Every structure is written in C-alpha cells, then in structure tokens.
XYZ file of C-alpha atoms in Angstrom:
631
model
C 10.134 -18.225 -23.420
C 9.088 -19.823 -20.431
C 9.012 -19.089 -16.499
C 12.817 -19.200 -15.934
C 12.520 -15.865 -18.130
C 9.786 -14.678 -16.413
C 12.177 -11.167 -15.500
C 11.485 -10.163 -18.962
C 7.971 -8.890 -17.271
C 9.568 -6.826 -15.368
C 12.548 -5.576 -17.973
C 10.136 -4.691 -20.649
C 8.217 -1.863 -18.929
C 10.851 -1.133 -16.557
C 12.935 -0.171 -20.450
C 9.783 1.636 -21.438
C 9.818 3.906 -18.604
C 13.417 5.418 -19.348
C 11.829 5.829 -23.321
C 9.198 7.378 -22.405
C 10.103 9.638 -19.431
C 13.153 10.855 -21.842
C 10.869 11.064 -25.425
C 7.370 10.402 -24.942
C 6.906 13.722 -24.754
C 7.707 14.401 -28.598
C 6.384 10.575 -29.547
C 2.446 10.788 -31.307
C -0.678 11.102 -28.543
C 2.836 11.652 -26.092
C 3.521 7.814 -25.943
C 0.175 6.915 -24.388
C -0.330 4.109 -27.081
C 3.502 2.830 -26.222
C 2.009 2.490 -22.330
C -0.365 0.342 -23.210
C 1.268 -1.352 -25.940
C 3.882 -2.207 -22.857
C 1.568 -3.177 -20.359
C -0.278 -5.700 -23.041
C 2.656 -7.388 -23.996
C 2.887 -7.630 -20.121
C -0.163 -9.148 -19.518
C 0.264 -11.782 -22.838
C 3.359 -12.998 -21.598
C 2.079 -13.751 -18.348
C 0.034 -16.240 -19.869
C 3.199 -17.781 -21.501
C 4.776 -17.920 -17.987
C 1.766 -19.133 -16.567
C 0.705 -22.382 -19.393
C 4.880 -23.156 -18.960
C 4.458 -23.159 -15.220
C 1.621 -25.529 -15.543
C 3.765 -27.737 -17.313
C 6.429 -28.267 -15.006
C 4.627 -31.216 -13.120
C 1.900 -30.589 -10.591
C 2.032 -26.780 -11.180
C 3.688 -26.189 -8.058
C 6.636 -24.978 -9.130
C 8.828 -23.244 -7.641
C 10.764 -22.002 -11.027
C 14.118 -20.115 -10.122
C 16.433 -18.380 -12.415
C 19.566 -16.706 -9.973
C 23.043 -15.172 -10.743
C 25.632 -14.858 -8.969
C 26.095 -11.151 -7.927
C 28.970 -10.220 -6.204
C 31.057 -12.532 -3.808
C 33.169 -11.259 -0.862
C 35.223 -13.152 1.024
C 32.917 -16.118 2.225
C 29.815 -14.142 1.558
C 28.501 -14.703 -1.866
C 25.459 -12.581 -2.721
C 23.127 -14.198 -5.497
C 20.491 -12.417 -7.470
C 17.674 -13.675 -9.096
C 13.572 -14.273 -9.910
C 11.134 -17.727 -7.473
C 8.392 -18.657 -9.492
C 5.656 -20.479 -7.260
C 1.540 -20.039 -7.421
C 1.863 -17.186 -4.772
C 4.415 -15.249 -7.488
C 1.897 -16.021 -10.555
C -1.429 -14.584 -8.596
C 0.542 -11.349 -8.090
C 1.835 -11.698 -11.723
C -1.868 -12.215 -12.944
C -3.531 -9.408 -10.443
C -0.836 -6.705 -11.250
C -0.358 -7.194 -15.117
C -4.543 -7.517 -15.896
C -5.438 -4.289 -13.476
C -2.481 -2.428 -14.740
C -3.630 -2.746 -18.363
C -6.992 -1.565 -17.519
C -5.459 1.067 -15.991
C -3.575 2.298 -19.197
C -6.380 2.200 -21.058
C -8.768 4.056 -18.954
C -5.920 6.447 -18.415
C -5.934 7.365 -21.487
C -9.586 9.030 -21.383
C -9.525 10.068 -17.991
C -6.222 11.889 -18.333
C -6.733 13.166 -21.934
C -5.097 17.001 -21.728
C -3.696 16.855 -18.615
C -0.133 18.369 -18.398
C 2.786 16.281 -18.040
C 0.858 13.496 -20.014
C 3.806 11.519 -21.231
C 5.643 11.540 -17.245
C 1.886 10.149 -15.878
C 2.553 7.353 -18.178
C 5.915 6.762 -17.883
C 5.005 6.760 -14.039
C 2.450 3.686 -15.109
C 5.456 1.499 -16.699
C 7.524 1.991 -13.915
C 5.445 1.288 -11.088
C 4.210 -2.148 -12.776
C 8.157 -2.869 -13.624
C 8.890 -2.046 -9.847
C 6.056 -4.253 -8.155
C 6.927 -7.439 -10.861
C 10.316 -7.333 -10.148
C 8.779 -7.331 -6.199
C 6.846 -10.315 -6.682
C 9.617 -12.182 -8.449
C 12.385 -11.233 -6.110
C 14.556 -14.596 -4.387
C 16.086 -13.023 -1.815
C 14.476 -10.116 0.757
C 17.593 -7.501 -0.225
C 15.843 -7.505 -4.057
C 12.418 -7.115 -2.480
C 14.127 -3.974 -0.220
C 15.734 -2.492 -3.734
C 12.376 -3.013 -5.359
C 9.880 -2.451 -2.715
C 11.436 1.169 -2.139
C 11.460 1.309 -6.184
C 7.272 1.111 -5.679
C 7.549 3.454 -2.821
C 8.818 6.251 -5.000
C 6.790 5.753 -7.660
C 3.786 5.997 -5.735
C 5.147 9.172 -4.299
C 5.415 10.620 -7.702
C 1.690 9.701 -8.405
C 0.316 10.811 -5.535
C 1.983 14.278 -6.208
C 1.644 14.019 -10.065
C -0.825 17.393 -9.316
C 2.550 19.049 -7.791
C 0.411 22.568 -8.906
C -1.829 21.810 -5.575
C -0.450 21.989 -1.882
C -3.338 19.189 -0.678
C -1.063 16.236 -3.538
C 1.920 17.494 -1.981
C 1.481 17.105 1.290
C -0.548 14.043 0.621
C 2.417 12.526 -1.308
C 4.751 13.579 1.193
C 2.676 12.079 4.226
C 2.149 8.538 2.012
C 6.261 8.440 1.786
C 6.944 9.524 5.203
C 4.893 7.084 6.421
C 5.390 3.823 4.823
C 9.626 4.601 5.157
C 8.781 4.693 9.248
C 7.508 0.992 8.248
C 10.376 0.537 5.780
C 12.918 1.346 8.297
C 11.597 -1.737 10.429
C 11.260 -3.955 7.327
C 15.373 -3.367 7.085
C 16.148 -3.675 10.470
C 14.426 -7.201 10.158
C 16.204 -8.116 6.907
C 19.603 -7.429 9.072
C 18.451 -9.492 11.590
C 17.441 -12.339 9.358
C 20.411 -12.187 7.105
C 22.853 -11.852 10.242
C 21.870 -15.772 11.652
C 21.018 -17.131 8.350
C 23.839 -15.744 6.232
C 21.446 -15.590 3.428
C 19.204 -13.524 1.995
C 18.035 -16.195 0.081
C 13.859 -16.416 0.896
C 13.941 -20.557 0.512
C 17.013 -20.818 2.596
C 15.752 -18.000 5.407
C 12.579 -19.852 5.923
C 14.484 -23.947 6.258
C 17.110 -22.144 8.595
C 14.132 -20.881 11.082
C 11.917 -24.141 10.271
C 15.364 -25.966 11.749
C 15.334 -24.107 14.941
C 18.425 -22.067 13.354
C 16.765 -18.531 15.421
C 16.234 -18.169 18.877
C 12.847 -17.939 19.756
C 13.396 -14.244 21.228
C 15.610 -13.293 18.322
C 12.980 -14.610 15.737
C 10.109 -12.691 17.263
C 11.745 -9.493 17.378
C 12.963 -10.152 13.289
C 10.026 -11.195 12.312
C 8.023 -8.261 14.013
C 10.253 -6.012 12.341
C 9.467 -7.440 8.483
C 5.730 -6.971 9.907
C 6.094 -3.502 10.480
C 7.445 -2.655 7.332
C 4.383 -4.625 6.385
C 1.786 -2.948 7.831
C 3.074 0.148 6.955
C 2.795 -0.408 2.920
C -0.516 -2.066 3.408
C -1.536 0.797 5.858
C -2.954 -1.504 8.754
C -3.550 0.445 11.701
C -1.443 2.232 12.832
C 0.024 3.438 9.607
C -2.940 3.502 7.718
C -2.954 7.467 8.098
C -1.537 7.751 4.579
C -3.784 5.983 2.107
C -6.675 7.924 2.402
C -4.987 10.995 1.704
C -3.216 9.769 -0.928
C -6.301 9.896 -3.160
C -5.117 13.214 -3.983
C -3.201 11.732 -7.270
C -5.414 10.631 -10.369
C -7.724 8.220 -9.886
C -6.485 5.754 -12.063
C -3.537 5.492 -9.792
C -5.539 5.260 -7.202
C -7.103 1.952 -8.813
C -3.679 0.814 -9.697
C -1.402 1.511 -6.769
C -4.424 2.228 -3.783
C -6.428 -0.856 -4.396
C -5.024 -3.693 -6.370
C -1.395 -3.294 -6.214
C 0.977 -1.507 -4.239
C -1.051 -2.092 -0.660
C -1.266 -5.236 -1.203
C 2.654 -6.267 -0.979
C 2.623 -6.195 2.966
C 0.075 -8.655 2.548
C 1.804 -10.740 -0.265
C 5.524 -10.007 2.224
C 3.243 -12.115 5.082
C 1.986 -14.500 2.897
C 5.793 -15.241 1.360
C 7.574 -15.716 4.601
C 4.360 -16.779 6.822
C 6.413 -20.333 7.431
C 8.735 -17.426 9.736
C 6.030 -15.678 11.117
C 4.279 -18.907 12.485
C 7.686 -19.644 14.337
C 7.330 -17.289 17.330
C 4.963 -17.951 19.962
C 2.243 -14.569 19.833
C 3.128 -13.718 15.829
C 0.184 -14.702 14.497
C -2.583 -13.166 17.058
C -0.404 -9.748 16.807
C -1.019 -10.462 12.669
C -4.588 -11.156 13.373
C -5.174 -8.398 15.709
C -3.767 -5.856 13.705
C -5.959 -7.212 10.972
C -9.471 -7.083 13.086
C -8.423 -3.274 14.471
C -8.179 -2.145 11.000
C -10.785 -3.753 9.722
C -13.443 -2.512 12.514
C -12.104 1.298 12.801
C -11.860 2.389 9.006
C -15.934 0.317 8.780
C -16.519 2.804 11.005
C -14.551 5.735 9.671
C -16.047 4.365 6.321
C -20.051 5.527 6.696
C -19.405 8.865 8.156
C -17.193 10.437 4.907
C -19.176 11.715 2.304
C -16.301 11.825 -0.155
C -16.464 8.822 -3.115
C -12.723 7.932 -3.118
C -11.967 8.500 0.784
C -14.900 5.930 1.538
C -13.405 3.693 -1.354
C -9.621 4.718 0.336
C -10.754 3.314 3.845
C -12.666 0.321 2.229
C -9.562 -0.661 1.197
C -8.198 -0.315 4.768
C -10.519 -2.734 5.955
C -10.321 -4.906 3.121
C -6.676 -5.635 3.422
C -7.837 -6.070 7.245
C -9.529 -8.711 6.154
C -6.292 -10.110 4.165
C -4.087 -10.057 7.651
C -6.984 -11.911 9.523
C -6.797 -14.542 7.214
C -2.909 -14.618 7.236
C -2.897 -14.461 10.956
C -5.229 -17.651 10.833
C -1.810 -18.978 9.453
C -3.827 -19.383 5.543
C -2.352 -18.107 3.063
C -4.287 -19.657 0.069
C -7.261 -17.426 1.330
C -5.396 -14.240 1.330
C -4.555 -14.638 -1.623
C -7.839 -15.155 -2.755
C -8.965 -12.285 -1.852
C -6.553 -10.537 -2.464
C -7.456 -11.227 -6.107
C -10.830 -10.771 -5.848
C -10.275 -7.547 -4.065
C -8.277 -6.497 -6.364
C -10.454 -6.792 -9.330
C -13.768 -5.572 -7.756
C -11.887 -3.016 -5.849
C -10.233 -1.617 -9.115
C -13.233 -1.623 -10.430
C -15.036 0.770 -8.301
C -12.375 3.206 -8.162
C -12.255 3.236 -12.290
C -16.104 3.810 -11.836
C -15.421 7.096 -9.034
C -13.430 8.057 -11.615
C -15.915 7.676 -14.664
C -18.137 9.552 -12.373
C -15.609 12.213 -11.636
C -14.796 12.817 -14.834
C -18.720 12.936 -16.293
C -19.604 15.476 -13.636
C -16.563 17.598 -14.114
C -14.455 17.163 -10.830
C -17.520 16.357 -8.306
C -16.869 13.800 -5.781
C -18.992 14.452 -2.750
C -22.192 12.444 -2.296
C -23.964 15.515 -1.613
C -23.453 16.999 -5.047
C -24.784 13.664 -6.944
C -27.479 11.305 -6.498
C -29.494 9.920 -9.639
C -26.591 9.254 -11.346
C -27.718 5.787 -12.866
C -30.032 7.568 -15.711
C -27.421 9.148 -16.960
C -24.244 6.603 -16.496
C -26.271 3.346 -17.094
C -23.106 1.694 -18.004
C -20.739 2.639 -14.949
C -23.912 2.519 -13.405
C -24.315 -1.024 -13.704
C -20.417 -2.064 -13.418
C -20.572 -0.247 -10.291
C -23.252 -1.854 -8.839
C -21.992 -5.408 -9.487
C -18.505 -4.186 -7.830
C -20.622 -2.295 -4.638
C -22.504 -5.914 -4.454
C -18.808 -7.783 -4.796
C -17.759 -5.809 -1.905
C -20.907 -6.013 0.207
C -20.085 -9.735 -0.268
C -23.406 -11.025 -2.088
C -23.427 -14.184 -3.842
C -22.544 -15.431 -6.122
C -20.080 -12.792 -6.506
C -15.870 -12.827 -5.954
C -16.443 -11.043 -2.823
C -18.402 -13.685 -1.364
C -16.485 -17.104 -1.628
C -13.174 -15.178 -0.326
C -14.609 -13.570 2.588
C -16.798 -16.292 3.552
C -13.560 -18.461 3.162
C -11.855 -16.134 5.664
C -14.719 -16.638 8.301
C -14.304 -20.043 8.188
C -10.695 -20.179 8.801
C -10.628 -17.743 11.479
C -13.222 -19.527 13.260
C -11.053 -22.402 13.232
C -8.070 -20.568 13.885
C -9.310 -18.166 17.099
C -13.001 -19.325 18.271
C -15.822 -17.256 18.786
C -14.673 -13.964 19.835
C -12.711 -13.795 16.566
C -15.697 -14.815 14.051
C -18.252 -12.257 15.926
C -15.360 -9.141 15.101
C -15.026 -9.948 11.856
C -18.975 -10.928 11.248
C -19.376 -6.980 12.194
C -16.701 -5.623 9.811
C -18.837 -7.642 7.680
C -21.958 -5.860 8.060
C -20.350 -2.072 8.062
C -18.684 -3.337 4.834
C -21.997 -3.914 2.928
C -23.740 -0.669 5.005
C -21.008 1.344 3.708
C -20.701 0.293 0.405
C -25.123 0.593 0.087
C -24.856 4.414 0.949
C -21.939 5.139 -1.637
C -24.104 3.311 -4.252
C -27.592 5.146 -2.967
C -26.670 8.173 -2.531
C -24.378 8.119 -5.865
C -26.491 6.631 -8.331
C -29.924 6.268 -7.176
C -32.542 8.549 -5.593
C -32.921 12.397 -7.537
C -30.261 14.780 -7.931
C -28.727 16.392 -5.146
C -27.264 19.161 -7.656
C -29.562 20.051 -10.467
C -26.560 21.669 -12.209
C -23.981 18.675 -12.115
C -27.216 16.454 -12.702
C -27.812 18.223 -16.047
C -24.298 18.096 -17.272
C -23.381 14.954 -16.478
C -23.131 12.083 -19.267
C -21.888 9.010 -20.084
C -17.651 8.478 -20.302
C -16.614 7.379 -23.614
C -15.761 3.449 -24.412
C -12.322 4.221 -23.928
C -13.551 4.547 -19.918
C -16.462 2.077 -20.006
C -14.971 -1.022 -21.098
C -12.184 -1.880 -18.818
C -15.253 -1.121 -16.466
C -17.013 -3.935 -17.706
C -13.805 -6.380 -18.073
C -13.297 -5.924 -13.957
C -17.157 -6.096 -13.721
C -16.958 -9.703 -15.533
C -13.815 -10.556 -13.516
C -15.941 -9.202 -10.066
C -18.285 -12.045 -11.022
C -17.137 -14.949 -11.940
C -13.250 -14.487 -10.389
C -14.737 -16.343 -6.562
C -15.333 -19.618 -9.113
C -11.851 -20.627 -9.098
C -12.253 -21.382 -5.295
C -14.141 -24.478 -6.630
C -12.179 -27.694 -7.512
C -13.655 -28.211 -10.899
C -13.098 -24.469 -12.290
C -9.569 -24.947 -11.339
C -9.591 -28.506 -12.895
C -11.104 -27.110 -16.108
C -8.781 -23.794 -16.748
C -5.385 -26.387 -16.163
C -4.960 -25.984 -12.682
C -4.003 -28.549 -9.733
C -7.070 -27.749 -8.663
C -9.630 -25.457 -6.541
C -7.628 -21.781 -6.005
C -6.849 -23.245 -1.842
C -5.357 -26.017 -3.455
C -3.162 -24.437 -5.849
C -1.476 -21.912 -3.077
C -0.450 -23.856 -0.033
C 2.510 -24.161 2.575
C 2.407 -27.722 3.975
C -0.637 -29.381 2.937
C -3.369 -28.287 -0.002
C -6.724 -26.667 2.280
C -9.265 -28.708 0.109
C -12.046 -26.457 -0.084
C -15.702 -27.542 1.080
C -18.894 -25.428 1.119
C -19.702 -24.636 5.302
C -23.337 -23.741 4.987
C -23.464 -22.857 8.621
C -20.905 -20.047 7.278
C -21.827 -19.318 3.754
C -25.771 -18.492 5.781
C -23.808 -16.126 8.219
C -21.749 -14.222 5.487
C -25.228 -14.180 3.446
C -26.739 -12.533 6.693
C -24.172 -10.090 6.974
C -24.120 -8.982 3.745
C -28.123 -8.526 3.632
C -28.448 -6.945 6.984
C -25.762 -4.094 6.040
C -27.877 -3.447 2.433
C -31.188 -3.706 3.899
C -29.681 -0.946 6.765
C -28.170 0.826 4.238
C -31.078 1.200 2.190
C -33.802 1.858 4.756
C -31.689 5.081 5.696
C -31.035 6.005 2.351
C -33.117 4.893 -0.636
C -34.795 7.530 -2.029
C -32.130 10.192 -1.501
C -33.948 10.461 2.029
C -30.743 11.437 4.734
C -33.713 11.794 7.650
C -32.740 8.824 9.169
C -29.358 9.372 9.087
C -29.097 12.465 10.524
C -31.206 11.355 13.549
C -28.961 8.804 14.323
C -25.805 10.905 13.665
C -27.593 13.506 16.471
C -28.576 11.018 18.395
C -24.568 10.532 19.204
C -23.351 13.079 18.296
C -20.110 12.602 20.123
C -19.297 9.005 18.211
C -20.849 9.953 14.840
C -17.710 13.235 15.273
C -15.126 10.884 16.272
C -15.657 8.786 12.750
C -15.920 12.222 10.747
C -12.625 12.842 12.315
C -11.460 9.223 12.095
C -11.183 8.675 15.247
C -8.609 11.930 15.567
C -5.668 9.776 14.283
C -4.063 12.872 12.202
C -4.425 14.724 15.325
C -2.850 12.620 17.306
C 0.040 12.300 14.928
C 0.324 16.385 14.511
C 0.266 16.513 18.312
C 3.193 14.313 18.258
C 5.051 16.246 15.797
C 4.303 19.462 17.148
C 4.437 18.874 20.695
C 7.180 16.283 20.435
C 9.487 15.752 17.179
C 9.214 19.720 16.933
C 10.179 19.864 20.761
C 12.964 17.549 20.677
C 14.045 19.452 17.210
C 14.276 22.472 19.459
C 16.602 21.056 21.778
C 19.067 19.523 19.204
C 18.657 23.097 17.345
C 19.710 24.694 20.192
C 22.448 22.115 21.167
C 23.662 22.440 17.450
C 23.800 26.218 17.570
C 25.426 26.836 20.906
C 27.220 23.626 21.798
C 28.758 22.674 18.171
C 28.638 25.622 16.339
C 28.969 28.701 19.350
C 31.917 26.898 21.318
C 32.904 23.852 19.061
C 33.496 25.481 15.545
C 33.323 29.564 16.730
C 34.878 29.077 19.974
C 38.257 26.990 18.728
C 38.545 29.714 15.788
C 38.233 32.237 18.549
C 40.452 31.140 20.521
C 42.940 31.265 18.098
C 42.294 34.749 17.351
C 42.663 35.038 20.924
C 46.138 33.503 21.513
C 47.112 35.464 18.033
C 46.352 39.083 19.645
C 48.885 37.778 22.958
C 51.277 36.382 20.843
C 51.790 39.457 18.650
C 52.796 41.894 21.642
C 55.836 39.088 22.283
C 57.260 38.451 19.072
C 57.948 42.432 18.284
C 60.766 41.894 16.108
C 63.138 43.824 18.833
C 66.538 42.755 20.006
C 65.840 44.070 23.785
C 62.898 42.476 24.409
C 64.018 39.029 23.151
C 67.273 39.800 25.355
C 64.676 41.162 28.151
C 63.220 37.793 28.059
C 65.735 35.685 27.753
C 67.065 36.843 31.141
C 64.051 36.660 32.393
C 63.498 32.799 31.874
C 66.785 32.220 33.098
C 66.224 33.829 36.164
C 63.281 32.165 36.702
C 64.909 28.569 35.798
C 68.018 29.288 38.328
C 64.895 30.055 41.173
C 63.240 26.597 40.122
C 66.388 25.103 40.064
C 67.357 26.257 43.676
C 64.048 25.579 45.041
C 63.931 21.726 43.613
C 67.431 21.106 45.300
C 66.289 22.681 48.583
C-alpha cells in the first residue's frame, strides 16, 4: 500500500460504521473495541501513506488516484483522492485525535444508552472528514462535507432524551447549511467557467485570468461563506457553543480538532483563488480578527468549562483565517495542528473533570480540583499554558508565527488586534485553570466525591499533553530534517515558494509579553479562589461585563429575526397559501364546478318539450342575429 491507496482510510471506518450501526449492538462491550480497533488501523496506515509520500521525491507530492465517473455528452465527471502536505496534516491531525477519542470514549461513555450508535457515530464522522481531506474535485468535498455535517448533527443530539441537545443540534445544522448553501452556489459558479470540478484545474483556470475579476469575487465569496459557516467565524459562530450539548468526547473530536477546522483547511486548499480578487483576503482577515476579539471577550465572562473552551475555539480558528488572509497557508496549518492537539486535549480533560465530579461543569461548583485529579490536573495545565501561548510550547511557535506574517501582510493596525486577542486568550484560559483546579473548593460536596478518572481516561490525556509540547518543534528546520521531512513544517506546506522559517525576536518578546500579561491578570484576580476583584470590575461596567454574559446579544438578534421577520414573512405566504392557492385556486375551481353542475342540471331534464322549447328558442334568436348583422 502506498498513497495512491490512501482512500482505504477513509473506506475502512466508513465499512465499520454500517457493521456497527446494524450489529454492534449484539457484538461483546457493544463493538466499542471494533471502534477503536478501526480508528488504529486508521492512524497506522497513515504512517504507511505518509513514509510512501516521503518517497516520492522532495515530499511534495501531489499523489492522485481518479476514476472516471460518469461522462455526458462533452462533460466527463472524474472522481478521485490529491495527496499533497496540506492533505497529510489533516490525515495526521484527524486520524491521531480521533483515536484518542475512541479510547477515552470508552470510559467516559461506559453505560450510556445507545452505546454501540455513539460509536458507530465515531467511525463515520472520521470516514466522512478523510474522504473530505482527500477529495480532487469540490463536488466530492460538497458530498462529503455535508456527510460531516450530519454526523455532527447526530452527535450533538446523541442526548435526543433532553430538549437543550435538540435544539442545540438543530441550531448547529441550520446554521452551517445557511453557509453550505453559499459554499454550492460558489461551486456552480466555479464549475460553470471552468468546466471542471477538478481542484488543480479550477485553481490554473483562475491563475490564467480564465474568471472575470467581478465573477471571481462573487465565487470565491460564496466558497467563503460556506467556510465560515463550518468553522463558525463570526457571523455564524452562533452554533458551536451550543453544540457542547453532545458528549464531550465529540466535542474534542468534531468541536476542536476536526470538523471546524475544514473551512479553514477549504481556504487553505483553494487560497491560490481567493488571492485572485482584489479585497478577498482583508474580508478573510477581517472576519478572522472580529472573531477572534468578540468570543476573547465573550470568553472571560462564562463560567461554564466547555462554553469557555467552545468560544476558545472561536477565536482560535480566528486566529487560523488571520493567518490565511495574510495569504500563508503553511502557518494555518500549523496551528491548526497544534490547536488541534492542545485543544483536544483540554476538552478530554473538561471531560475527565465532568465525569469525576458527576456531571458538574460550572466554575462555581469546583475549585481545588488539582489534589484530587493530579493527573488531568497536570495535562491540563500544560494544554491551558499551550493555549495561553507560553514557550516552549505548540501554542507558541504557531501563534507567534501568525504575528509575524500578519505584520508583514497588514502593518500595524493588524498586529496591535491580534496582540489583544492574544492577551484575552491567556486571561481566559488562567481563570478556567484557577478557578478549576486551584484555590479551595467552591462545593464541599462535589469536592469530597470527586476522584481521579481511570487510565482508560488519563492516558490519551497525557499522549495530547506530550503532543501539546513538543508538536511547535517541527516549525524548526532540523526537527523536520530529522523525522524525514523537506524540512521546517513552513517549508513542507507552501503555494509558490517554501516561507523558510527564522526566529523574529522582536516578535517571539511580544507574543512572550502577551502571553505573561494575560496569566499574571488572570491570576492577580483569581488565585486563591478570591472572585473580589472580579466582581469589582464586572460592577464597575456593568453594562459591558452584561453584553459578554449575553455574548454580545447575538442569539437575540437572530430570534428577533426569526420572530419578527422569517415568522412574519411565514405569515404572509401562510396566508397567501391558504386563501390565494388553496381558497380560490384548488376550492374555488372545484366550486365552480359544483356551481356550473347545479345550472346545468335544471337544462338537461331528460324532457322532449323543453329540448323542443329550446331549440326554438335558439333559432329564434339566430334568425334576430342574423337579420341584425345584414342590416
């Protein structure tokens, strides 16, 4: 096996979901062993792919493996998997969290109901976002990118017993198909010019001037939306926090290192496009600094574990669109991975804390937790410090990377944004740690019960807590030199030229900064469980400190629109339906047949008389017409 075959890790759980969802149910422990057993074999032949990929030459690929699919006329439609560094980061991010998914899943969801379906749900979802990844040609990524859409509508619902996952499920698919509507309207509009769906050939045809400039900029916004919409960027980031309603494995899996991140891999794939139209790439970067600065803000006023992880996230992938819109991909990427394993990690460790305290996720029933967790404790804490962007941890090299290049990219006013996200980033991420782990109990009771998870729980805790550390390295020429790689992470992932990468100190001093300004706010308004401070500032605005509680009234805003608007204009076409189609188009035709029945009967009475009656009638009244027409 080598890359060309590279679909088999996508076939091999995408089989094991039919298995499972149709007999796991009667298989031993319900099948859970056959997840992971799936989701291994995954992750070992991504290594295969990944040494044969190295072997090709420079490393560079691209690897493609296409079949003809159907062929109509002139039009030939051709199916089939691009291998390139961009494809085997995703490959590497989704098949290593995924597995330490399964296996954490397996303590954390020990009992539930529906055991076998959660799991089942697991091997389809990783099937769906491969298959993503790998896709050729943007109608596969459609068929597969709607695939990861309804899975992660059935795992945010998986608790279909409680009216908060429904809704929450139903919001998350409501909301990324307005975005997926626009992502298809663009694919139209790409295909329609090009006559391809073909990525490779999309991308020369608008490099060639093939688009008008107009026409490209309206395409290419389109594909955004649908981008921003998946990777909830503002303003369709509504859904994600919500969606922490499903398990909290899933949201490790699909909320953090996954499924939000395919808008930003979408960018990153056709960025050669997006750099085409004049304004693309500020609307990218804008979009990416918005985000970014509202959910930091949004971020320290929630008091729930997983909604300030959910809108961490939000900012995170922020970050992700600021580097894109900088028009560098290679540092995206980079942090996307990163992200993605430091990311996962802390929502594994909500859950480990979850699950110890029996279903408590508000910071105000825990505090102290440390003495009694040591373990998740301590993998947190090296994820909380990834995040906050401390060195020498992943966090660190990709978001100081990101400065850099948006620095070069838009100037000052650009850097100073981003330098705050910065500092609400590691401010945030101090109080969840504080006021989780450290400090004294805020509940005696859930204090008292709480223990340790079992290894089961703890050790793909401290797998992501080894990746959180030393996963930044391969920025550096020589890692990537030493594991087989072309070199440094930048140069391995490129469009035109390989972005050598070089230590700024000017920049590395400023992320530093950021970083310890946000921890050393952080902690001198929380350390030692004190919430003085904090509440004096939250009185002393009172009015801002409610409009992040509320987050900044965006579901308002949206139920205002739906009640005062999409409900209003419902009301109209209700009543158009009801008296205009159904009153006069469908019951007025069928009465007025009735109608011209009830006159007809009274002249066809069956009577000799009256047929002679009217006969001389009519020809009376013909001999008058007659007369009168010839004067």
């Amino acid at each position: 096996m080598g890359a060309e075959q590279a679909w088999l890790l996508a076939a091999i759980p995408g089989g094991m979901f039919f298995v499972i969802a149709m007999i796991g149910r009667w298989l031993p422990r319900q099948a859970d062993w056959l997840g992971i057993l799936t989701i291994a074999t995954t992750f070992a032949l991504f290594f295969v792919v990944l040494v044969d990929f190295l072997g090709t030459g420079d490393g560079l690929g691209p690897i493609t493996n296409s079949m003809s699919w159907t062929e109509i006329g002139g039009f030939q439609l051709d199916m089939g998997i691009f291998v390139d560094p961009i494809t085997i980061v995703m490959l590497g991010v989704i098949t290593a969290v995924a597995l330490m998914v399964n296996i954490f899943s397996v303590g954390y969801m020990k009992g539930e109901p529906r055991y076998f379906w959660y799991f089942a749900l697991l091997q389809g979802f990783a099937a769906s976002m491969i298959l993503l990844v790998m896709a050729d040609n943007l109608l596969l990524v459609y068929v597969a990118w709607e695939l990861v859409g309804v899975c992660s509508f059935l795992l945010i619902g998986f608790y279909w017993e409680r009216r908060s996952a429904i809704e929450a499920a139903k919001k998350a698919f409501i909301t990324t198909r307005v975005g997926d509507v626009g992502l298809l309207i663009g694919i139209i509009l790409l295909w329609r010019e090009a006559g391809t769906f073909n990525i490779s050939e999309i991308i020369a045809f608008a490099q060639d001037g093939g688009y008008g400039s107009t026409y490209l900029f309206v395409a290419s916004f389109a594909v955004f939306l649908g981008a921003i919409g998946k990777s909830a960027q503002v303003p369709f980031h509504v859904w994600l926090p919500d969606a922490m309603e499903g398990p909290t494995p899933v949201s490790a899996l699909i909320h953090a290192a996954t499924m939000v991140v395919a808008g930003v891999y979408l960018v990153a794939r056709l960025l050669p496009v997006f750099e085409i139209p004049e304004g693309m790439m500020l609307i990218i970067t804008i979009v990416g600094l918005v985000t970014a600065l509202m959910t930091g803000v949004i971020a320290i006023a929630q008091t729930d574990i997983k909604k300030v992880l959910a809108y961490s996230t939000v900012g995170q992938l922020g970050f992700m669109f600021i580097a894109l819109g900088a028009g560098y991909p290679d540092v995206a990427m980079l942090h996307l991975m990163t992200h993605a394993f430091f990311k996962a990690l802390l929502f594994l460790g909500s859950g480990s804390v979850i699950l110890a305290t029996h279903h408590n996720q508000e910071m105000d029933k825990l505090g102290g937790m440390w003495r009694k967790m040591p373990i998740t404790g301590t993998t947190f804490l090296i994820g909380s410090l990834a995040l906050a962007g401390l060195p020498p941890l992943a966090g660190f090299w990709s978001k100081d990377e990101i400065w850099v290049v948006t620095e070069g990219a838009w100037g000052a006013w650009a850097t100073i944004l981003f330098g705050v996200a910065a500092v609400l980033t590691a401010f945030y991420t101090t109080r969840l740690f504080i006021r989780t782990f450290m400090g004294n109990p805020q509940d005696e009771h859930v204090y008292e019960h709480t223990h340790e998870t079992g290894p089961v729980m703890w050790a793909p805790l401290v797998f992501l807590g080894v990746l959180a550390v030393v996963s930044g390295f391969v920025i550096f020429n020589e890692v990537g030199t030493a594991l087989g790689f072309p070199g440094g992470f930048t140069e391995f992932i490129f469009l035109d030229e390989p972005h050598v990468y070089s230590i700024h100190w000017d920049f590395a001093a400023a992320s530093l900064a950021a970083a310890v300004i946000g921890i050393f706010v952080g902690a001198w308004m929380y350390w030692g469980g004190r919430l003085d401070r904090a509440t004096a500032f939250a009185n002393w605005q009172p009015g801002l400190f409610d409009v992040a509680r509320n987050k900044f009234y965006w579901d308002d805003l949206y139920q205002a629109g739906v009640d005062r608007g999409l409900l209003g204009f419902s009301y109209v076409v209700s009543w158009f339906d009801r008296y205009a189609v159904n009153d006069t188009g469908v019951d007025g035709s069928a009465q007025t047949t009735g109608y011209a029945g009830f006159i007809l009967k009274h002249i066809q009475t069956g009577k000799v008389p009256n047929y002679a009656m009217g006969i001389a009638i009519g020809v009376i009244v013909l001999t008058i017409a007659g007369m009168a027409a010839r004067g």
